[in-house]
Coordinates of C-alpha atoms in Angstrom, one line a residue:
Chain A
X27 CA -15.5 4.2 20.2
X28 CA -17.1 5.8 17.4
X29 CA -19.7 3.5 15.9
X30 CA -18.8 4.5 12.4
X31 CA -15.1 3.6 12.9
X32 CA -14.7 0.7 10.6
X33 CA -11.2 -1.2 9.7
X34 CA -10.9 -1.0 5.5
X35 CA -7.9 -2.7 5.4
X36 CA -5.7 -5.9 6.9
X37 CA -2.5 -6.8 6.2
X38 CA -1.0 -10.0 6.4
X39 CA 2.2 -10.3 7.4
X40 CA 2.1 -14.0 7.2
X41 CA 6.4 -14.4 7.4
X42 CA 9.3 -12.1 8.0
X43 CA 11.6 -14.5 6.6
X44 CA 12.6 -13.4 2.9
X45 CA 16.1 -14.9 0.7
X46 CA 16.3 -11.5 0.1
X47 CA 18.1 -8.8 2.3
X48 CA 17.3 -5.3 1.3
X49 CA 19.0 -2.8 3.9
X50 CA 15.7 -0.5 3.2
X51 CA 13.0 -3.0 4.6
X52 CA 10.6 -1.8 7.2
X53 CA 10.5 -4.7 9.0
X54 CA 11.9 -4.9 12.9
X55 CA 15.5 -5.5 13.7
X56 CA 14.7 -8.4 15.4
X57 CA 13.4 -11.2 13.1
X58 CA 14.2 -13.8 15.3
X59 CA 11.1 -13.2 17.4
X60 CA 8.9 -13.0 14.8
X61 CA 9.4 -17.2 14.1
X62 CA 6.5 -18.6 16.1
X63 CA 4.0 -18.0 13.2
X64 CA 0.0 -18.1 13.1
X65 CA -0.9 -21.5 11.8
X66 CA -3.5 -21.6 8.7
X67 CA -6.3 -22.0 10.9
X68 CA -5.5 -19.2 12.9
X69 CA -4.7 -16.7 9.9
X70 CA -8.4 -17.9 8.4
X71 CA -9.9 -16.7 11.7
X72 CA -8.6 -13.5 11.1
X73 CA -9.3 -13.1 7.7
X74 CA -13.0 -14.3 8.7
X75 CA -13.0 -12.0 11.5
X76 CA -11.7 -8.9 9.8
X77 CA -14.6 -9.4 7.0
X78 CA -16.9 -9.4 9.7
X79 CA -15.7 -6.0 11.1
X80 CA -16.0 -4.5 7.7
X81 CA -12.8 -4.8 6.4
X82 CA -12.7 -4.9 2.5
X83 CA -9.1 -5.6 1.4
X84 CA -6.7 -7.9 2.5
X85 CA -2.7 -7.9 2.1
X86 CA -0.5 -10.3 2.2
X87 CA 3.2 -10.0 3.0
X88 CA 6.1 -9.9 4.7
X89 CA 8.7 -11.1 4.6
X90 CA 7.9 -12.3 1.7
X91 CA 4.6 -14.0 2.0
X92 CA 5.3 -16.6 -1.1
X93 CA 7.6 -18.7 1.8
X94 CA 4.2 -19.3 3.3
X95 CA 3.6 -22.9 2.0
X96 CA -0.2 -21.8 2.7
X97 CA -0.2 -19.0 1.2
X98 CA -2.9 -20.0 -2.4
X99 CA -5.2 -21.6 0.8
X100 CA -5.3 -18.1 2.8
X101 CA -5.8 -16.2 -0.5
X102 CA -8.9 -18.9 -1.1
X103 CA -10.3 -18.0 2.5
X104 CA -9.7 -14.2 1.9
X105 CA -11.7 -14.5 -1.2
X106 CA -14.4 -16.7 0.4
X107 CA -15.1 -14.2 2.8
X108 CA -15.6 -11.4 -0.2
X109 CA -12.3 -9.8 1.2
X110 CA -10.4 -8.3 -2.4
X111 CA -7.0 -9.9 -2.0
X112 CA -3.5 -8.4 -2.9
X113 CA -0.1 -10.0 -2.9
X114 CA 3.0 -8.3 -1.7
X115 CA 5.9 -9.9 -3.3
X116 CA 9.3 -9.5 -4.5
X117 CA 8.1 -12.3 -6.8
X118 CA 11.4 -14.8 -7.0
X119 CA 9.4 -18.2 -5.7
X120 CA 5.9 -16.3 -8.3
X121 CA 6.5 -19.4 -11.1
X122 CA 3.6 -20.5 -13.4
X123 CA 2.6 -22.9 -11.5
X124 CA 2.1 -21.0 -7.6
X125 CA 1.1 -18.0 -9.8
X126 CA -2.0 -20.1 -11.3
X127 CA -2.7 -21.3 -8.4
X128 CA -3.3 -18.0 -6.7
X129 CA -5.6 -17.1 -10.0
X130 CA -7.5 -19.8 -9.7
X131 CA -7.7 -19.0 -5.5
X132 CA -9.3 -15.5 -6.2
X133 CA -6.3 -13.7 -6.2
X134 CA -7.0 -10.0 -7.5
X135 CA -3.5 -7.7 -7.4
X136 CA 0.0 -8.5 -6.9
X137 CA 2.2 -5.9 -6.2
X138 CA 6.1 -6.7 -7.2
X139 CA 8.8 -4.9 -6.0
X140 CA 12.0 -4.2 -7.6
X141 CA 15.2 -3.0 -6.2
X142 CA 16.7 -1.4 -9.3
X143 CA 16.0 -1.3 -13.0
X144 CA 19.2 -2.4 -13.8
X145 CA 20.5 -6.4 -12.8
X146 CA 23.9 -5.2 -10.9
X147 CA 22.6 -2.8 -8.6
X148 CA 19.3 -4.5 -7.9
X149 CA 21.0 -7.6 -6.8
X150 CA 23.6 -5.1 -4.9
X151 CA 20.8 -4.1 -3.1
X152 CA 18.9 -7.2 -2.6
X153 CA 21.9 -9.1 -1.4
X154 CA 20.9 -11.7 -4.0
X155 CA 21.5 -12.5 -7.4
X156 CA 17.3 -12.0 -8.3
X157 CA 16.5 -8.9 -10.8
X158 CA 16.5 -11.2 -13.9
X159 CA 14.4 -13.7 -12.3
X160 CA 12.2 -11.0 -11.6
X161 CA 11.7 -9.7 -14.8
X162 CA 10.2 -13.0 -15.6
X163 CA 7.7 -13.0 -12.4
X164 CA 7.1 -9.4 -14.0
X165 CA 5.9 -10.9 -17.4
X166 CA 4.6 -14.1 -16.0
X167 CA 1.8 -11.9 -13.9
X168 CA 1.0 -9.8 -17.3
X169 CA -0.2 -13.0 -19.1
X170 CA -2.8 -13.6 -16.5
X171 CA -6.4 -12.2 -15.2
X172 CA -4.6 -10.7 -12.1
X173 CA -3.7 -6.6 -11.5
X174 CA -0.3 -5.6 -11.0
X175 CA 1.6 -3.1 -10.0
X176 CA 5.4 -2.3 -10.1
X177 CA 7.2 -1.2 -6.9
X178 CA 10.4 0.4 -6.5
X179 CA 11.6 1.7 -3.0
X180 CA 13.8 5.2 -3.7
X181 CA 16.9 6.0 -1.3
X182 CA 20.1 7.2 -2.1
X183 CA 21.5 4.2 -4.0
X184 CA 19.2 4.0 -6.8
X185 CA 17.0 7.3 -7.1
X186 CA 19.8 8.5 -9.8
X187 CA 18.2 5.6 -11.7
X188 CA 14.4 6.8 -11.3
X189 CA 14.2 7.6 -15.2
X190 CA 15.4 4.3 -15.5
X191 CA 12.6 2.2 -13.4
X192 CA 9.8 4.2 -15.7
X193 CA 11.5 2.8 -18.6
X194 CA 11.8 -0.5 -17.3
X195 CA 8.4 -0.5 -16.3
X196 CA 7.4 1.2 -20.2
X197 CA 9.5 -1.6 -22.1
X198 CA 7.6 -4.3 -19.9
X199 CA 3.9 -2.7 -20.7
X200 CA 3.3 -2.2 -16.8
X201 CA 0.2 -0.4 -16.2
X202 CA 0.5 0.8 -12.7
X203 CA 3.8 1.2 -11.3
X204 CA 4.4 3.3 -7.4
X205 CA 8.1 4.7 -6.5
X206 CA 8.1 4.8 -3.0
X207 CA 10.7 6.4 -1.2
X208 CA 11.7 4.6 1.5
X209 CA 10.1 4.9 4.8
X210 CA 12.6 5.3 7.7
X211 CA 11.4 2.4 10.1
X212 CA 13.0 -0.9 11.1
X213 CA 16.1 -1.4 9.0
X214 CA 15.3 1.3 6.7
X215 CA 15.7 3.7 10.1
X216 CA 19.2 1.8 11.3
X217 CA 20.6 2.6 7.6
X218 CA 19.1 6.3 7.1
X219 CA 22.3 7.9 7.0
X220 CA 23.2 5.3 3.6
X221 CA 19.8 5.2 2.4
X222 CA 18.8 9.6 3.1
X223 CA 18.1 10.7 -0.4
X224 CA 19.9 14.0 -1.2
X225 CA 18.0 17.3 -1.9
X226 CA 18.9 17.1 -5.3
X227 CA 17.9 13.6 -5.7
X228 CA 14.3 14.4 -4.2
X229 CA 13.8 17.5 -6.5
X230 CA 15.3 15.5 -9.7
X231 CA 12.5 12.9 -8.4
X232 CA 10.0 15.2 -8.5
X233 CA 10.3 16.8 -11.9
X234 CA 10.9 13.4 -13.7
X235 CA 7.7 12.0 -11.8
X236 CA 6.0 15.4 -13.2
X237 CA 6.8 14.7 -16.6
X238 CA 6.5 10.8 -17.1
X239 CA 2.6 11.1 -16.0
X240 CA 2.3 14.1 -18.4
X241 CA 3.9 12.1 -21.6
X242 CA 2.4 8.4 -20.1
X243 CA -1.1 9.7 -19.5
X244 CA -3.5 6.9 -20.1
X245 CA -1.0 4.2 -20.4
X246 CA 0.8 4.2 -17.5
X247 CA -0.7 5.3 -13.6
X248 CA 2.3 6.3 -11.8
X249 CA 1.7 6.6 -7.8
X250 CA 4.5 8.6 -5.7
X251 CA 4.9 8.4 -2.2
X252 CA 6.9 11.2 -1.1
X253 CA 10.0 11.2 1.0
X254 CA 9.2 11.7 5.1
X255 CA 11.7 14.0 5.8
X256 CA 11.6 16.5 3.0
X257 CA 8.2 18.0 3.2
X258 CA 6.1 21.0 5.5
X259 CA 3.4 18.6 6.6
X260 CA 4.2 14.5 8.0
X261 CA 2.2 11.9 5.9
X262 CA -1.2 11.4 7.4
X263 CA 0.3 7.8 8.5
X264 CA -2.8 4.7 7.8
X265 CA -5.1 7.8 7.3
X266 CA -4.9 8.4 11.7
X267 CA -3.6 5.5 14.2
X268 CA -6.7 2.8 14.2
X269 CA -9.3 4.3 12.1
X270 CA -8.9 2.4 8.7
X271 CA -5.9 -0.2 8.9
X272 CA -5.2 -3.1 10.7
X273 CA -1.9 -5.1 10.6
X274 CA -1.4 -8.5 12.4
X275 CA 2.2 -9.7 12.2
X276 CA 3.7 -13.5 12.0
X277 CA 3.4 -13.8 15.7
X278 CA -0.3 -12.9 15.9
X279 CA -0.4 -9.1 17.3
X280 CA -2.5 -6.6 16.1
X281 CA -1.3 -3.2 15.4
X282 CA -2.6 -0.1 14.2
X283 CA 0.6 0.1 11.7
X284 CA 3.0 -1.9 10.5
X285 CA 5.6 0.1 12.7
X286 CA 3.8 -0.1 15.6
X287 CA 5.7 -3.0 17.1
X288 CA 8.8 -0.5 17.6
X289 CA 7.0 1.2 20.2
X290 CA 7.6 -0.2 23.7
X291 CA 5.5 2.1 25.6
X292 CA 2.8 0.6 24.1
X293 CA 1.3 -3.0 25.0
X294 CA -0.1 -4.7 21.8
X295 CA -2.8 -7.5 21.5
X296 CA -2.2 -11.1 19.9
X297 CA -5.5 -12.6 17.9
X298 CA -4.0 -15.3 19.9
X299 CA -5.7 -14.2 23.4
X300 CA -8.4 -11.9 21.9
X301 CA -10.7 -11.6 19.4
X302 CA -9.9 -9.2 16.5
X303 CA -12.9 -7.1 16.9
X304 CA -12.6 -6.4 20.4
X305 CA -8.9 -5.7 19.8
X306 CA -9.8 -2.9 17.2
X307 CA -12.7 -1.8 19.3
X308 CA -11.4 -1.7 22.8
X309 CA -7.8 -2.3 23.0
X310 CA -5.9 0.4 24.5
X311 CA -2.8 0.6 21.9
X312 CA -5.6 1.1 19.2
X313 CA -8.0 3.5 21.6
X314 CA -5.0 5.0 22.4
X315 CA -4.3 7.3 19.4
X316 CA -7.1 7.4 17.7
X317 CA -8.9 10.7 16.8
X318 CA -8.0 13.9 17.8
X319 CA -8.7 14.0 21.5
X320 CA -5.2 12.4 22.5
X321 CA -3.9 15.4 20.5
X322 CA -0.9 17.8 22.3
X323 CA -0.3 21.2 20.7
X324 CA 0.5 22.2 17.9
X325 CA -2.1 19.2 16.1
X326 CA -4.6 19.9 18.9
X327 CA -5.5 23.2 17.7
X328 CA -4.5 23.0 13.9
X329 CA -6.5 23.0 11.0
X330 CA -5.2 20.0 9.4
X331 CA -5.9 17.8 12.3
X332 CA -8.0 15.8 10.1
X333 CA -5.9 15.5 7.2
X334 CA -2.9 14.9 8.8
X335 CA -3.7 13.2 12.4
X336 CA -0.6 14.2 13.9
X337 CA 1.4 12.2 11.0
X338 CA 3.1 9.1 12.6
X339 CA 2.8 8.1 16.2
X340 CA 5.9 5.3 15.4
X341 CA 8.3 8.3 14.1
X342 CA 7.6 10.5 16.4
X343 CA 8.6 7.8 18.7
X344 CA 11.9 7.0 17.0
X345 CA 12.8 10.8 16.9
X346 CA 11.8 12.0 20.4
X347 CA 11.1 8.8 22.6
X348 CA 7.9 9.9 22.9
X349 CA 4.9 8.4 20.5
X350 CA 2.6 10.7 21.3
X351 CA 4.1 14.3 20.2
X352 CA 3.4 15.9 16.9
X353 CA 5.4 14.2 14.1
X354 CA 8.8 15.5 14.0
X355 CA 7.9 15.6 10.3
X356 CA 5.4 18.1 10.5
X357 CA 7.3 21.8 9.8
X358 CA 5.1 23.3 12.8
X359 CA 7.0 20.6 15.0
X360 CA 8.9 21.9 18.0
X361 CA 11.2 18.6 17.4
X362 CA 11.1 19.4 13.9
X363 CA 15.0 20.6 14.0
X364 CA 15.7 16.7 14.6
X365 CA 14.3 15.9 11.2
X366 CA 16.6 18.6 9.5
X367 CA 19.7 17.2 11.2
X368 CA 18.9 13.5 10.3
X369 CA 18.2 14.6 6.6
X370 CA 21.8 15.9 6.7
X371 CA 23.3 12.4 8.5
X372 CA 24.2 11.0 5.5
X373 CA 27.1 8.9 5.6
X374 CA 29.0 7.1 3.1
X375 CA 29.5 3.9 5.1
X376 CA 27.6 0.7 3.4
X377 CA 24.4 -0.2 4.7
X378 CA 23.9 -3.4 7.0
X379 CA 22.2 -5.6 5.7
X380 CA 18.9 -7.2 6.9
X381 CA 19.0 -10.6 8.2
X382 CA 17.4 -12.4 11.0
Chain B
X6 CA -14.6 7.0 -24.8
X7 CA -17.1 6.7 -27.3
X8 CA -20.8 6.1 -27.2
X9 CA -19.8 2.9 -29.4
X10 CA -17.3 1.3 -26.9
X11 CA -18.3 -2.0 -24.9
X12 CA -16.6 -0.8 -21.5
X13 CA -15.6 -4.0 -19.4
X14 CA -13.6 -3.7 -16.4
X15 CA -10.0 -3.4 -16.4
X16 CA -7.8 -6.5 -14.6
X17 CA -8.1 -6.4 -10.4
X18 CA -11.3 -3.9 -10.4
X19 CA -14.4 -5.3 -9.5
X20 CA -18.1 -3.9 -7.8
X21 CA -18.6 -4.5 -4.3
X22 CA -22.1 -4.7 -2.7
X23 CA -22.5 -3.4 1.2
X24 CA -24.8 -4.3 3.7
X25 CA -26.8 -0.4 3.6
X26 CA -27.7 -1.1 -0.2
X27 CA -24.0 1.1 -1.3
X28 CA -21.9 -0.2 -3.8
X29 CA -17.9 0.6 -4.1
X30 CA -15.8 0.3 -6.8
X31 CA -12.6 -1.7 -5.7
X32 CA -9.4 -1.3 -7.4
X33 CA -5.5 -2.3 -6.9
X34 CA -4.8 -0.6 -3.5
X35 CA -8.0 1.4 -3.3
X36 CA -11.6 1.8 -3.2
X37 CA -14.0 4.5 -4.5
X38 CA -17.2 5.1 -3.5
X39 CA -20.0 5.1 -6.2
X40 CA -23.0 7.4 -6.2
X41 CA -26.0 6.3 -7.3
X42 CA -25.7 6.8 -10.8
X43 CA -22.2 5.5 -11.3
X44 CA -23.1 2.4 -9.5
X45 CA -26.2 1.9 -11.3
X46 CA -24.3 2.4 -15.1
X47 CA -21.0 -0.1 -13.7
X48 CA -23.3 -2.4 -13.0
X49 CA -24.1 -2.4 -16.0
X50 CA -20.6 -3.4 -17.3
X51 CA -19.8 -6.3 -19.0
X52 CA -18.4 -5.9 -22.1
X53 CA -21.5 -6.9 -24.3
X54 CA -23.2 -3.4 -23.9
X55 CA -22.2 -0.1 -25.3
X56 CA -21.5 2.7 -23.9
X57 CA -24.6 4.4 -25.2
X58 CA -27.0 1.6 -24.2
X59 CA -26.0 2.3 -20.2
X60 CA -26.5 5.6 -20.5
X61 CA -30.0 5.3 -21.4
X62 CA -30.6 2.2 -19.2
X63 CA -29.3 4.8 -16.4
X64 CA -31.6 7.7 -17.6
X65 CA -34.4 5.7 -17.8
X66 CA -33.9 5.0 -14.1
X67 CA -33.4 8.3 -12.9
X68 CA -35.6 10.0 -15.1
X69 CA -33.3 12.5 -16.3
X70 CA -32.4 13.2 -19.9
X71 CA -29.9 10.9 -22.0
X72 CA -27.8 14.2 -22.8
X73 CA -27.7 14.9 -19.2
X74 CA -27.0 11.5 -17.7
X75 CA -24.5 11.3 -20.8
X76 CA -22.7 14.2 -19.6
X77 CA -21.8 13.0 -16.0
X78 CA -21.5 9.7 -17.2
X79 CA -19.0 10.0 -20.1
X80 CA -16.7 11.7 -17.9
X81 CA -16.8 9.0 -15.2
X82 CA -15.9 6.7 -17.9
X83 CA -13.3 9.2 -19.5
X84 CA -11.9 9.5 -16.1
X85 CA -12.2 5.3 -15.3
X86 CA -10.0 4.5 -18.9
X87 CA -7.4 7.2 -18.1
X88 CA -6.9 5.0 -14.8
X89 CA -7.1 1.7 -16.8
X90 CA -10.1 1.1 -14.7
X91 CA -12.5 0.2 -17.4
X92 CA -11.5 -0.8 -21.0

């Protein structure tokens, strides 16, 4: 491996359990074998272990990560071993008290997600009555010596309200708020043809985004990740497959991205049986993509081999069966026609909900 | 912002020393690396100095002019409060 090759970034997933049911979550279709969780000891070895290695940031979710009844005691042992903590949260269990306790633990940034601006299709969404009570989490976190940021996944339900969720975010005095739109993987991926934004949606998107940093310039940072199935080039997915991200999920494996576990050709490692370090170093699903030597044409040979490392080994997987084929994404594809006809799979059936 | 201004660091953004002696900025969901200059004047940052006093503290060090070290340095700050980075 590449001595310089250093993980930046760990994320958490301590849980996939969440009261909350959001047909768009990433997370795998089957929950139920996620349920044999690391205990707090074992999470701390990672955390300690991942500082070692060089990591600087650690995130913690889901699931939602406040079901964790450890959860202020992990953020204390993140911020013990210098790591710059972040909670992931949808923020309905984020009351005074847990919230000052995660302060006081060396919490830095919590990120909060919101389905919708407005109550009745949030909760239509979350398959939960929730928005109001996270309006409160939303002010609650404002008070305190914590960053925060406002998230709102963007699909075809609710990006007619996108105008809306920057004036939600305005009214509240939110400093930092990212509209995602949604990431076809897990659930997300087994609802695309609910959740597929249109053209017009994605190009209304666009020019509202353009505007609201123009006229909130200095008050309010607004990040954007664009949709996956819209543009000429894929998403440089975690910056290339093992070179800055690691994710360990409830069960213990490490993956190269939070996707990864969809990927059966691939055998993942648990921190359970070996060592984080040598798992990021030496493990063949994280050697196995890494770089540019694995490359096939048309990435081998392109000049954006570095920017985009092939886009996402865990799409082109869902798309062609085959993980390690250009992205499907990328315009340059010879899949890419797959993309094209799955943007145009919309269907007007109602998503299925997530549950374990 | 002005010469006059006691910058202090907005909420979630805090300095970061590594092993090699290099120091990064971190900040919600991010990192920026710092050259020497700009980590030398946010260390600096406290909220009981002015603006104008770091920039001379940071001059001094480098031995380059206040105007010049002002120059780089007011837009890093510029660029830090249009971020919310640095109050």
């Amino acid at each position: 491996m590449n001595a310089q090759l250093r993980p930046l970034s760990l994320l958490c997933e301590l849980t996939y359990r969440c009261n909350l049911q959001c047909p768009y979550c990433y997370n795998p279709l089957d929950l139920r074998a996620y349920r044999d969780e690391l205990t707090t000891g074992q999470w701390s070895s990672v955390l300690q272990a991942a500082a070692d290695l060089g990591v600087i940031q650690a995130h913690f979710s889901g699931g939602e990560p406040t079901l964790r009844p450890d959860l202020v005691a992990l953020v204390e042992a993140a911020a013990a071993c210098g790591l710059y903590t972040n909670l992931i949260t949808q923020g309905t269990f984020l009351d005074d008290e847990l919230l000052d306790r995660l302060v006081d633990g060396g919490l830095n940034h919590v990120q909060i997600s919101i389905q919708a601006p407005q109550a009745p299709l949030a909760d239509r969404i979350a398959g939960a009555i929730v928005h109001d009570k996270k309006a409160d989490a939303l002010r609650r976190v404002l008070t305190r010596d914590v960053a925060l940021t406002l998230n709102c996944v963007l699909h075809r339900l609710n990006h007619d309200s996108i105008e809306e969720v920057i004036d939600y975010a305005q009214r509240l005095g939110i400093r930092r708020l990212e509209l995602a739109n949604v990431q076809f993987y897990g659930w997300a991926y087994r609802n695309r043809g609910a959740l597929m934004p249109t053209l017009e949606q994605v190009r209304h998107g666009e020019d509202v985004v353009a505007a609201a940093r123009e006229r909130l310039r200095g008050s309010m940072e607004i990040v954007y990740v664009l949709p996956d199935y819209f543009g000429d080039f894929p998403k440089p997915c975690m910056n290339g497959w093992g070179r800055q991200f690691i994710t360990v999920t409830p069960n213990g494996y490490a993956l190269p991205c939070p996707a990864a576990a969809g990927i059966t050709t691939l055998a993942f490692e648990n921190v359970r049986d070996r060592a984080l370090g040598e798992i990021w170093c030496d493990s063949a699903s994280f050697v196995r993509y890494r770089g540019t030597d694995w490359m096939p044409e048309p990435c081998r040979s392109c000049e954006r081999r570095e920017l985009d490392w092939g886009g996402c080994r865990c799409q082109a997987y869902l798309i062609t069966g085959d993980p390690g084929v250009t992205d499907p994404a990328c315009s340059l594809s010879p899949d890419h026609a797959a993309i094209a006809s799955l943007r145009e799979e919309t269907s007007g059936a109602e998503p299925v909900y997530r549950r374990a | 912002m002005k010469p006059t201004a006691y910058p202090r660091f907005g909420k979630g953004v805090k300095l970061r020393h590594e092993g090699n002696g290099s120091i990064m900025l971190l900040i919600p969901e991010g990192a920026l690396v710092l050259n020497a200059s700009a980590a030398a004047a946010l260390e600096l940052v406290d909220g009981t100095r002015p603006l104008a006093e770091i920039i001379a503290a940071v001059a001094e060090q480098f031995d380059v002019t206040a105007d010049r070290a002002g120059e780089d340095l007011s837009e890093l700050f510029e660029r830090l409060e249009q971020r919310g980075l640095v109050q």
